Short mmCIF file of C-alpha atoms and ligand atoms in Angstrom, two decimals:
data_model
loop_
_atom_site.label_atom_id
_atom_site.label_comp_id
_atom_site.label_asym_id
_atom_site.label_seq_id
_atom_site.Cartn_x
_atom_site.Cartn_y
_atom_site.Cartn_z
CA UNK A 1127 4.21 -0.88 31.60
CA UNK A 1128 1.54 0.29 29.27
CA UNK A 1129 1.89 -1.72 25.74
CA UNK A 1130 0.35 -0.75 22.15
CA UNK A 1131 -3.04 -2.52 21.68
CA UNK A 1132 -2.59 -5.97 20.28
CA UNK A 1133 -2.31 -5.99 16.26
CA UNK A 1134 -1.12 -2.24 16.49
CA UNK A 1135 2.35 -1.46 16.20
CA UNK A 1136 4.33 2.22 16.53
CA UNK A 1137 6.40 3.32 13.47
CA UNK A 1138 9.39 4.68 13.94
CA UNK A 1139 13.16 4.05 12.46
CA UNK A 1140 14.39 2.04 9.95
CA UNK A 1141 10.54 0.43 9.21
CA UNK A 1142 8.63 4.18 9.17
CA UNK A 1143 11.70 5.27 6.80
CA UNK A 1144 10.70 2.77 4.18
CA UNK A 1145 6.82 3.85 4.66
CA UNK A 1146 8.30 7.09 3.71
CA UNK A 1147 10.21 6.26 0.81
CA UNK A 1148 7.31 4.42 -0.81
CA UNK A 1149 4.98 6.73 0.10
CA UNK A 1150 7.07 9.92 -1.55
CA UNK A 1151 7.57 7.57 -4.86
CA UNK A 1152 3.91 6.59 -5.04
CA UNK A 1153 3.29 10.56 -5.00
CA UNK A 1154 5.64 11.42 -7.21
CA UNK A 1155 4.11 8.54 -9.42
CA UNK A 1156 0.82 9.33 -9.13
CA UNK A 1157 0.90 12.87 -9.56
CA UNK A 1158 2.83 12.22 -13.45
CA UNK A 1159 -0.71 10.32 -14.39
CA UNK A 1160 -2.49 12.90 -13.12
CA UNK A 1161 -3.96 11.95 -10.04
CA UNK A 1162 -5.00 13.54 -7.13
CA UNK A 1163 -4.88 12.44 -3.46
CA UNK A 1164 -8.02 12.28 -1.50
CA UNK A 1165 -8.31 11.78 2.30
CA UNK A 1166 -11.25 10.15 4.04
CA UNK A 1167 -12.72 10.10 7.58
CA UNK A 1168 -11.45 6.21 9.44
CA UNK A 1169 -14.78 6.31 10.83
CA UNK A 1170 -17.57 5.42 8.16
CA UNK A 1171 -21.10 4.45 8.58
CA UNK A 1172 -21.98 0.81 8.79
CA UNK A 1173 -23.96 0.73 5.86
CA UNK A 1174 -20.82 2.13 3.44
CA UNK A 1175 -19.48 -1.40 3.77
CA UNK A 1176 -22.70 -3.29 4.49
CA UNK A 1177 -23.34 -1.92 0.51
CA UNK A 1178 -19.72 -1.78 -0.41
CA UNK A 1179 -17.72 -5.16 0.52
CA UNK A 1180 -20.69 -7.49 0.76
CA UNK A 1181 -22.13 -9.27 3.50
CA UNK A 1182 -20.93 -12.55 2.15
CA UNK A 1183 -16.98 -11.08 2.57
CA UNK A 1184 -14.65 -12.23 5.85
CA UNK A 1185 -14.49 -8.38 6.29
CA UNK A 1186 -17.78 -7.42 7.20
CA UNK A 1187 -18.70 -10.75 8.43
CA UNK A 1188 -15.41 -11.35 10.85
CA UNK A 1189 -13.15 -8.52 10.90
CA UNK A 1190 -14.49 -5.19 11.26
CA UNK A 1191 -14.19 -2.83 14.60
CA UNK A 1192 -17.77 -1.83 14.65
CA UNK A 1193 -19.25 -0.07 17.33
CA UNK A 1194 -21.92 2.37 18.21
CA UNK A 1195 -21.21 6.05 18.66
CA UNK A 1196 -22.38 8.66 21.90
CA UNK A 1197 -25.14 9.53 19.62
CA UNK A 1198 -26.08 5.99 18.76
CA UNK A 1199 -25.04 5.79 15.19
CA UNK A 1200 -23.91 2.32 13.83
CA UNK A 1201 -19.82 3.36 12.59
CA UNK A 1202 -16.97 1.36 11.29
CA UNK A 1203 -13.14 2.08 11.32
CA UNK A 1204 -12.66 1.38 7.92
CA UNK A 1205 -11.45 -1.89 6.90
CA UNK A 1206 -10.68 -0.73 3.47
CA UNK A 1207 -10.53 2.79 1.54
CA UNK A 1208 -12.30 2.26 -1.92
CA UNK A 1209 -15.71 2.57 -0.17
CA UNK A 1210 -15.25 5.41 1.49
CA UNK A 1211 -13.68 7.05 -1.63
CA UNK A 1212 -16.71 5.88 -3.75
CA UNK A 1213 -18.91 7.13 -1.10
CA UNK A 1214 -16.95 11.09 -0.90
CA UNK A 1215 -17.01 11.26 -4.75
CA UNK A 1216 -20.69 10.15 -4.55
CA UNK A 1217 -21.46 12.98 -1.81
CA UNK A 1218 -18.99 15.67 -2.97
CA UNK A 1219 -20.76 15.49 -7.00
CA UNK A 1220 -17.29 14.91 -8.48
CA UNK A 1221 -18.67 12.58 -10.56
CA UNK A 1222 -21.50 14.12 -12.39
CA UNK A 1223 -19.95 15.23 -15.62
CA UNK A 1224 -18.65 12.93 -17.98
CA UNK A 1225 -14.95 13.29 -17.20
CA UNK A 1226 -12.89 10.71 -15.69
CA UNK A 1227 -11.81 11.38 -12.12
CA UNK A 1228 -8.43 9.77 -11.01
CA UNK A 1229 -7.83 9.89 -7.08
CA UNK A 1230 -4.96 8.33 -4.85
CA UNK A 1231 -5.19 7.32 -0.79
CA UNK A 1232 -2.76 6.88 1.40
CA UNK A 1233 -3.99 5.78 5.19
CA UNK A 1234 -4.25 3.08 7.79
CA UNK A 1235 -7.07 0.58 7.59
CA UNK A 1236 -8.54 -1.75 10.58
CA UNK A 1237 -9.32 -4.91 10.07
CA UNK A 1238 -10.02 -7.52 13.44
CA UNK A 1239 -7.41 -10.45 11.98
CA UNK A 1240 -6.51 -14.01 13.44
CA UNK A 1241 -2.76 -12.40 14.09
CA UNK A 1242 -0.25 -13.17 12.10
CA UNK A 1243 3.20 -12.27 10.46
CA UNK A 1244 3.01 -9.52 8.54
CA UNK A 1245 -0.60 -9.13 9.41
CA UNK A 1246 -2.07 -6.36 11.80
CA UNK A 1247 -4.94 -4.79 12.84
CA UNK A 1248 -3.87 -1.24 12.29
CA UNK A 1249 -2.23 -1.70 8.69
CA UNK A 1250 -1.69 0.72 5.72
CA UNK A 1251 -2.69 1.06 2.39
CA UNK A 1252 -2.26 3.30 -0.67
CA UNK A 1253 -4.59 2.85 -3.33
CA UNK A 1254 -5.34 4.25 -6.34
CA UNK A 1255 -9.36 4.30 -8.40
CA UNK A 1256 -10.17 5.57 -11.66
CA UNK A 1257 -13.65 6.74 -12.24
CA UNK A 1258 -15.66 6.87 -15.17
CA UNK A 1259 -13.91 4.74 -18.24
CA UNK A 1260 -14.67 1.45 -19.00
CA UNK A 1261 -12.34 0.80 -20.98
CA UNK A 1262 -9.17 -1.98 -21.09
CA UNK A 1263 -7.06 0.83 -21.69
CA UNK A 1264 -7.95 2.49 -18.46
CA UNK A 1265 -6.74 -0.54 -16.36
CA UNK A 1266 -3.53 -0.60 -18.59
CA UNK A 1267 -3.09 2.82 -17.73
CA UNK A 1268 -3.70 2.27 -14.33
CA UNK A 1269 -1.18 -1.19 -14.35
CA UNK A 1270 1.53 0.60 -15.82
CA UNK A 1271 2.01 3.51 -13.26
CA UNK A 1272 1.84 0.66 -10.02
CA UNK A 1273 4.42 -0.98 -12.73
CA UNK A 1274 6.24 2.31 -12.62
CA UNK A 1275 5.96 2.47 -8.70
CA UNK A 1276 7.01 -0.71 -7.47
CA UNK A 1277 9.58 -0.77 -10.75
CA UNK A 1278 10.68 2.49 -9.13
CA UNK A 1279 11.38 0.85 -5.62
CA UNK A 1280 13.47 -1.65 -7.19
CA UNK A 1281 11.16 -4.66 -6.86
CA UNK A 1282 11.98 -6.45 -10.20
CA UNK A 1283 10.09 -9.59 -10.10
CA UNK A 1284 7.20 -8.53 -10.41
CA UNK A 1285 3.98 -10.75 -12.20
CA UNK A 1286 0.62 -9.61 -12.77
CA UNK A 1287 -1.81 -12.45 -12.37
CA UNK A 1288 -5.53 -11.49 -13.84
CA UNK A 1289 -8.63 -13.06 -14.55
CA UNK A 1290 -12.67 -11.39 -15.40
CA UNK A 1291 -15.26 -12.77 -13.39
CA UNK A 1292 -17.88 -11.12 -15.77
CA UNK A 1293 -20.68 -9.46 -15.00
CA UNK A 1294 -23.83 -9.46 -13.01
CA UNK A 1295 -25.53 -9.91 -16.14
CA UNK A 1296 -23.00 -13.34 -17.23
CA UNK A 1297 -22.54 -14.77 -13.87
CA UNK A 1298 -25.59 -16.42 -13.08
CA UNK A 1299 -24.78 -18.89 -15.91
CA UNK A 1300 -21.34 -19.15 -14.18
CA UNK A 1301 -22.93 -19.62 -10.47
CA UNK A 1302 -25.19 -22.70 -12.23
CA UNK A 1303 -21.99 -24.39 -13.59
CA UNK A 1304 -20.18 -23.68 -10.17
CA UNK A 1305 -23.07 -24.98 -7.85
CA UNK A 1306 -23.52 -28.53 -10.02
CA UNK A 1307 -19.67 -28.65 -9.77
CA UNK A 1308 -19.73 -28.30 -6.21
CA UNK A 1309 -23.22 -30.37 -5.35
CA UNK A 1310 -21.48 -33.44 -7.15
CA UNK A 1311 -18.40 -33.03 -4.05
CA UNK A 1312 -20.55 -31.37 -1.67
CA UNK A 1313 -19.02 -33.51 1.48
CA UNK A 1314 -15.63 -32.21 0.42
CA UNK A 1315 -15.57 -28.66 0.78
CA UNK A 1316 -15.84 -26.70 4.39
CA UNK A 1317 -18.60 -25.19 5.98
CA UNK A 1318 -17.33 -21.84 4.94
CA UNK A 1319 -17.82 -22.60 1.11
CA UNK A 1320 -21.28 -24.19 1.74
CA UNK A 1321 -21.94 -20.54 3.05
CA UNK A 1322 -20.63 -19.27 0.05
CA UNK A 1323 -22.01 -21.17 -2.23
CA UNK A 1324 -25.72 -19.75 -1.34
CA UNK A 1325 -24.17 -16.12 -0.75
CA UNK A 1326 -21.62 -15.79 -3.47
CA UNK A 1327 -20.67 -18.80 -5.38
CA UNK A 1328 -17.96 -17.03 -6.87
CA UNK A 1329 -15.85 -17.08 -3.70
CA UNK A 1330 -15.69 -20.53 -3.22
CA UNK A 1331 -13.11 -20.46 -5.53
CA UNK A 1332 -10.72 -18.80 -3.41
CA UNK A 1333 -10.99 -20.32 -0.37
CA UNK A 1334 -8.00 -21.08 1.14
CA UNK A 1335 -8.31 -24.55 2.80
CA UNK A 1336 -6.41 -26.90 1.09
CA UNK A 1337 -9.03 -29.63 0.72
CA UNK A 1338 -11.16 -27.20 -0.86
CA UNK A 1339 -8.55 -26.23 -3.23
CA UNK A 1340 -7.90 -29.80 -3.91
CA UNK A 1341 -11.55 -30.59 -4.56
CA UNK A 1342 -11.70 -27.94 -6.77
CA UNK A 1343 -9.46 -29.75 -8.94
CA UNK A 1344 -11.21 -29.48 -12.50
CA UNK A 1345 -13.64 -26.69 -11.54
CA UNK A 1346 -15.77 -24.45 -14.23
CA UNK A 1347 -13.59 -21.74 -15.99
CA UNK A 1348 -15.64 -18.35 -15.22
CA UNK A 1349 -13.38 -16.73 -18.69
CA UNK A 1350 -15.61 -19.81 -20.18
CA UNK A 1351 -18.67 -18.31 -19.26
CA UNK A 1352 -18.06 -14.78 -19.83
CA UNK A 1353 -20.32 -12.54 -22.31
CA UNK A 1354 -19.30 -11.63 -25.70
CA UNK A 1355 -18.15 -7.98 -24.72
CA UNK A 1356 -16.38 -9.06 -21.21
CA UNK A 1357 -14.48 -11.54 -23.17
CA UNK A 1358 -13.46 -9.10 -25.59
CA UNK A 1359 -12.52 -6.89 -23.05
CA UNK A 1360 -10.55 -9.61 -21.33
CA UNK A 1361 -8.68 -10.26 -24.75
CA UNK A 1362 -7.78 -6.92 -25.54
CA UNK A 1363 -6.58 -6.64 -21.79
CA UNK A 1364 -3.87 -9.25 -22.51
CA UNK A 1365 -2.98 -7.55 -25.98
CA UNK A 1366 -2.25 -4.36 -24.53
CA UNK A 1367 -0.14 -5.70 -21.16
CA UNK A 1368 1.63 -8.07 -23.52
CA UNK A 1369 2.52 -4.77 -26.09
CA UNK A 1370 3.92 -3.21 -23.02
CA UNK A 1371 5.84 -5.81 -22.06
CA UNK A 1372 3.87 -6.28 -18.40
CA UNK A 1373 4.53 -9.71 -17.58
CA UNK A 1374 1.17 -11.43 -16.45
CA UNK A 1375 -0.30 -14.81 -15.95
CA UNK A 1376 -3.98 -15.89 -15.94
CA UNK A 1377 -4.83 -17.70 -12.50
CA UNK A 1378 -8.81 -19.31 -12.88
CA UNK A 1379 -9.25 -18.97 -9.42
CA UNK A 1380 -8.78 -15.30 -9.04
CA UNK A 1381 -11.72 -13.87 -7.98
CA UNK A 1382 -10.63 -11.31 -4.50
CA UNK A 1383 -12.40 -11.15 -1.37
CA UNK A 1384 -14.83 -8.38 -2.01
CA UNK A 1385 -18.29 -8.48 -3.88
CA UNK A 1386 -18.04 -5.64 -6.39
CA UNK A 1387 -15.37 -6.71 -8.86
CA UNK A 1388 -16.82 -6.66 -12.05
CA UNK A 1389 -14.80 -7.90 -15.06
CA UNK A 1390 -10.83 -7.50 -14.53
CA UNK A 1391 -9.64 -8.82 -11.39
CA UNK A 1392 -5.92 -9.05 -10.30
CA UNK A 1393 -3.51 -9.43 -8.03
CA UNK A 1394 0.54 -8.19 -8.24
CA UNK A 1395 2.83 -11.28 -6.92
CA UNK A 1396 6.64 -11.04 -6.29
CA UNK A 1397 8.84 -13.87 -5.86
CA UNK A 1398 11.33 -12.00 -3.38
CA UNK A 1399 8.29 -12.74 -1.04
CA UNK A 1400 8.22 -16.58 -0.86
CA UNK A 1401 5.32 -18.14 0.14
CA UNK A 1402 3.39 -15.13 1.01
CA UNK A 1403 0.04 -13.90 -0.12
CA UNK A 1404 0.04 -11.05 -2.97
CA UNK A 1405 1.69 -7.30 -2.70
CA UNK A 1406 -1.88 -6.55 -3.95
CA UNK A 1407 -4.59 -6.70 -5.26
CA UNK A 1408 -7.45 -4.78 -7.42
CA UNK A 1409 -10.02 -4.81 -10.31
CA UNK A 1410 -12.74 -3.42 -11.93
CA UNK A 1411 -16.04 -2.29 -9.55
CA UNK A 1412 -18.24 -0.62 -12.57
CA UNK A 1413 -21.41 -1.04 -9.92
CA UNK A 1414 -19.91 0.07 -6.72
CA UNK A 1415 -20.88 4.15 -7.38
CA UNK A 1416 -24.39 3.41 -8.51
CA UNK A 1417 -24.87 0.68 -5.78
CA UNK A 1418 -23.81 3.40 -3.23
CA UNK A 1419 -26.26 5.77 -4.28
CA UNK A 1420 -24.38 7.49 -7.13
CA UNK A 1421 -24.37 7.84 -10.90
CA UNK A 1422 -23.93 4.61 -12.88
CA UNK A 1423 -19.80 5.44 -13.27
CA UNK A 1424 -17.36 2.70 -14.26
CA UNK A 1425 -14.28 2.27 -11.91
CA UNK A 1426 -11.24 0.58 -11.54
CA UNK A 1427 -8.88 0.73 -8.57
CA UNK A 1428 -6.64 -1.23 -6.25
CA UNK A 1429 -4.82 -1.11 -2.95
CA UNK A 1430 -1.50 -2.12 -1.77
CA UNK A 1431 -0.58 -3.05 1.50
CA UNK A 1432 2.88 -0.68 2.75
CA UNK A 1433 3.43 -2.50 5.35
CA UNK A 1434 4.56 -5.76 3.77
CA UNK A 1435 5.96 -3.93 0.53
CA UNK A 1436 8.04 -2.20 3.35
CA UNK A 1437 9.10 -5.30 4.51
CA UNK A 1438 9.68 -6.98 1.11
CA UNK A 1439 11.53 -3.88 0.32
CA UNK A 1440 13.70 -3.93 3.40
CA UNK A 1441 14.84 -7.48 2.47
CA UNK A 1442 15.56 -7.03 -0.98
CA UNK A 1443 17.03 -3.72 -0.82
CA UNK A 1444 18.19 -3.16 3.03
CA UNK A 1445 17.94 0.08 4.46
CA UNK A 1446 15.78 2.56 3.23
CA UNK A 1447 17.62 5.19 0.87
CA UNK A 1448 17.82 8.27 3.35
CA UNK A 1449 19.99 11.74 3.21
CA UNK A 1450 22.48 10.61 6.53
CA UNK A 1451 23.14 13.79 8.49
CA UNK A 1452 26.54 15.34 9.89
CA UNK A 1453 27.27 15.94 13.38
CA UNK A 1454 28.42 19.45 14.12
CA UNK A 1455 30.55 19.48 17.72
CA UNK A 1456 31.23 22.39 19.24
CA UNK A 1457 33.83 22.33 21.73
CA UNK A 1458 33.20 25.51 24.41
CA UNK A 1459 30.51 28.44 24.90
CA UNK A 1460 32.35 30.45 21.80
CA UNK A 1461 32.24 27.79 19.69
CA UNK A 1462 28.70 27.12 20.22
CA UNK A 1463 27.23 30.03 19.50
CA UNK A 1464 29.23 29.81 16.36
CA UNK A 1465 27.80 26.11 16.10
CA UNK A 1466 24.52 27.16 15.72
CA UNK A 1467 25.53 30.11 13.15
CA UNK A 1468 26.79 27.47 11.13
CA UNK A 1469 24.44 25.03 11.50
CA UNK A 1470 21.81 27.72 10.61
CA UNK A 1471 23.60 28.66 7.12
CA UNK A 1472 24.06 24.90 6.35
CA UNK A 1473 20.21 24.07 7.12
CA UNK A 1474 18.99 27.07 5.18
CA UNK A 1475 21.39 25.59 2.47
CA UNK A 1476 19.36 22.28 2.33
CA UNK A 1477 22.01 20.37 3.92
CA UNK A 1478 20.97 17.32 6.85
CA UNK A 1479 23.03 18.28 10.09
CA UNK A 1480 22.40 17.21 13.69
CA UNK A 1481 23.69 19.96 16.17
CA UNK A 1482 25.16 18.65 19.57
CA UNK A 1483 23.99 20.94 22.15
CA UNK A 1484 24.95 19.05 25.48
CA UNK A 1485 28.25 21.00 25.78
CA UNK A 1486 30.48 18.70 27.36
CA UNK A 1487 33.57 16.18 26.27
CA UNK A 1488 34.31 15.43 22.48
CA UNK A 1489 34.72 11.88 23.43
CA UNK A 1490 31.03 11.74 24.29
CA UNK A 1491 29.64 13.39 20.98
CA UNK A 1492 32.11 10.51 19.29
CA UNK A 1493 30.17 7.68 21.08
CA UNK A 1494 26.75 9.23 20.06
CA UNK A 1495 27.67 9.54 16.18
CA UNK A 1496 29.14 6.02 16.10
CA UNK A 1497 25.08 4.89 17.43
CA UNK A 1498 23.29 6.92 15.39
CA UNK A 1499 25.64 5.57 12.17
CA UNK A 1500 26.60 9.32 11.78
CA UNK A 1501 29.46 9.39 8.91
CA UNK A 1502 30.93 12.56 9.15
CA UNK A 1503 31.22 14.94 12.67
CA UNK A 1504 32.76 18.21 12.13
CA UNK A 1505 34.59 19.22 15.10
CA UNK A 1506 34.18 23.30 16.03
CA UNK A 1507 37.18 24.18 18.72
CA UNK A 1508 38.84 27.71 19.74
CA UNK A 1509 41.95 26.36 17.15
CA UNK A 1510 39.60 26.35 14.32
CA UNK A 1511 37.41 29.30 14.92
CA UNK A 1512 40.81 31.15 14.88
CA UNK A 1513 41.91 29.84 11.63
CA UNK A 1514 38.40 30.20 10.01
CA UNK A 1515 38.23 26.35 9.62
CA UNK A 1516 36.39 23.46 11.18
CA UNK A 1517 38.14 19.87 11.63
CA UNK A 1518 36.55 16.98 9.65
CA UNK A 1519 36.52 13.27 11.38
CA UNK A 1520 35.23 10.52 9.08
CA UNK A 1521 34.29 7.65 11.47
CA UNK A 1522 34.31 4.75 8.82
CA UNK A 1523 37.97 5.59 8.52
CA UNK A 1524 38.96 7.78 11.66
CA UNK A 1525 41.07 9.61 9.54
CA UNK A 1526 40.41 13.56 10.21
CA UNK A 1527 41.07 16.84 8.17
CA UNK A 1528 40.65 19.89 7.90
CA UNK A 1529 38.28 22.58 5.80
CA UNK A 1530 37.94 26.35 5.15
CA UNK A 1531 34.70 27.44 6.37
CA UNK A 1532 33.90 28.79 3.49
CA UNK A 1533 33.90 25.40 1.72
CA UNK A 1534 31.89 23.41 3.95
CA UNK A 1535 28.06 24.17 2.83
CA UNK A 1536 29.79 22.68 -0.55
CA UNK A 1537 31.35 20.00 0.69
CA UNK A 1538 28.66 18.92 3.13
CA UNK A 1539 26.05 18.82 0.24
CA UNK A 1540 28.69 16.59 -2.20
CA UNK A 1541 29.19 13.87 0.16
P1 LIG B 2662 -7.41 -6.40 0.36
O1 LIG B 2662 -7.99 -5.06 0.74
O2 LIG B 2662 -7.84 -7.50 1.30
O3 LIG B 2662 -7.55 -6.71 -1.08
O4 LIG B 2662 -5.83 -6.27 0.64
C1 LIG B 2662 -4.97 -5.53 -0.16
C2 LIG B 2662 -3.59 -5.60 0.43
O5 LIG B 2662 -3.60 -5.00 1.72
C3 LIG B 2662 -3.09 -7.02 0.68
O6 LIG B 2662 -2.48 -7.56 -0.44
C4 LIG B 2662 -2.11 -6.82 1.81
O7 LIG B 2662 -0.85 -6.41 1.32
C5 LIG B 2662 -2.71 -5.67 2.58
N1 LIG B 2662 -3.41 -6.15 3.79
C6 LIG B 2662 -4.68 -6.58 3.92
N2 LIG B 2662 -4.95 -6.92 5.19
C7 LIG B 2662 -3.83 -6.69 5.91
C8 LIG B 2662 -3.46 -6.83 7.29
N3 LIG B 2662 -4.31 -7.26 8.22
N4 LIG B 2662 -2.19 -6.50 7.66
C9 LIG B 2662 -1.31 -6.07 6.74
N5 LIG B 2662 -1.59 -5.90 5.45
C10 LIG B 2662 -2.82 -6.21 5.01
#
């Protein structure tokens, strides 16, 4: 039997409902703070991401499905969305004037992962990147609506955890204090970090082996080292999230995987998820657009990952909230042509209604609601199309009753 591609997984059920959920409340979100969705191509060329992620990053040196096309062009399936975004606005000149462009993504992402849970290799993100402000009051803007979104899912532990990693202009004197930190405990940090250190000192600070974390004990402070205005800008970020009551902590060792975060980085944790990685994670790229070719634009963006706030969501809250359809049973060839008639008037209506069209024995259509976790079947016999009435059967209860036709586009669309 023919099986999905490892890492790749079909959506369907209880899982895709949740995608659904979230990704009608991060619309409805979105669109109040005026953004506007964008959709780019998965394939990309190399080079978007070559210029985009970095070269130093585990994505484009590990993970990416790269391969050459028919007409011998160097593509990518994207491994992230913010560089394709950067590179549409870029090629689509919606960011020559001076106004500030707010756009939303929803879409999978590929990424060639060691497999693990809640990791794939087909996964989905939604993101959101706000083009051409500068300002701390952009981000704030931007933290408060994925405040409102996952506040609106009913995740309520939620803590922002930030730091600034400065600029290109402040981080060399960062990168000296970093490397003499690291050459006096050279022998105790992997091979990986020795890469890093030469590539992008920066990221040594997030590595994730546990002797390296440990050795790190005592490390440089990069908000130590930042420039007048990026600490100022770091300062006034903290005034504002703590005016709006956005809980946040500062975590030193934030710095994210990718190369272009430019002052504010952060990621969202919630404790319903244990001793898993962050929901997500984002910050401010102000050289991405001009390093892609663009206009020298400030940006700030991040992505979240749906498929584990689906499945923090589906532990917390259980099923996903959904509009559970009736069962309309027709019992003979009268009554189903009076079925559909019915069924018709209630759809138009707006009210959910599965139709059973199999003909055949009540008993049957019974067994079938009772699977599908159908709540109410409304039986349609000769009896009731005589007496202008259909029979009601709740199955939590079994009890059964009995309502005017009349009444039951009303009575449908109250329960
Ligand atoms: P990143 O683009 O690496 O900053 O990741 C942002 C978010 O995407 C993470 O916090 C995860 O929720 C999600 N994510 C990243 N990689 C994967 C993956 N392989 N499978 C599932 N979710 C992922």
């Amino acid at each position: 039997m023919a099986q999905s591609v490892k890492g790749m997984r079909d959506l369907f059920g209880a899982e895709l409902r949740w995608f659904q959920h979230i990704e009608e409340t991060a619309r409805r979100v979105f669109g109040r703070h005026g953004y506007g969705e964008i959709r780019t191509p998965i394939l990309e060329e190399l080079d978007v991401f070559k210029r985009s992620v970095g070269e130093s990053s585990d994505i484009v040196n590990k993970e990416m499905y790269q391969f050459t096309d028919k007409g011998g062009r160097e593509v990518v399936m994207r491994p992230e969305n913010t560089a394709g975004v950067v590179r549409a606005a870029i090629q689509h000149k919606l960011l020559i004037n001076a106004d500030p462009v707010l756009l939303y993504y929803i879409g999978p992402q590929f990424r060639y992962e060691r497999m693990q849970t809640g990791r794939y290799r087909q996964f989905y993100q939604i993101g959101a990147e706000s083009f051409g402000v500068a300002t701390p009051e952009s981000e704030a803007e931007s933290l408060l609506m994925l405040h409102s979104f996952l506040t609106e899912l009913g995740l309520k532990h939620l803590v922002f955890s930030i730091n600034s990693v400065g600029t290109p202009e402040s981080r060399p004197a960062f990168h000296a204090a970093i490397r003499a930190f690291f050459a006096q405990r050279a022998d105790q940090f992997c091979e990986d970090c020795h890469r890093r250190l030469q590539s992008n000192p920066l990221r040594v600070l997030d590595c994730k082996n546990v002797k390296c974390q440990q050795a790190l004990e005592g490390h440089p402070i990069l908000t130590d080292h930042l420039d007048e205005a990026s600490a100022r800008h770091h300062a006034r970020l903290k005034a504002l999230l703590t005016d709006l009551g956005i809980p946040f902590t500062e975590d030193p060792r934030l710095v994210r995987g990718l190369d272009y975060y430019t002052r504010t980085a952060f990621e969202v944790l919630s404790s319903d998820l244990g001793a898993q990685s962050a929901l997500l994670g984002g910050g401010r790229y102000d050289g991405l657009v001009k390093q892609l070719g663009g206009p020298d634009v400030p940006a700030f963006g991040w992505a979240i990952g749906l498929d584990r706030l689906a499945m923090v969501l589906q532990q917390v809250r259980g099923e996903a909230p959904r509009q559970a359809p009736a069962l309309l049973v027709p019992l003979g060839e009268r009554a189903a042509t009076e079925a559909l008639k019915l069924a018709r008037s209630l759809w138009e209506a707006g009210v959910a209604l599965q139709l059973e069209t199999r003909g055949g024995a009540l008993k049957k259509a019974l067994a079938s609601a009772n699977r599908l976790g159908i709540q109410t079947v409304l039986i349609l016999g000769d009896g009731e199309l005589e007496t202008g009435t259909v029979a009601v059967k709740h199955m939590a209860t079994g009890e059964q009753e009995t309502w005017p036709l009349a009444e039951v586009t009303a009575r449908l669309a109250n329960s």
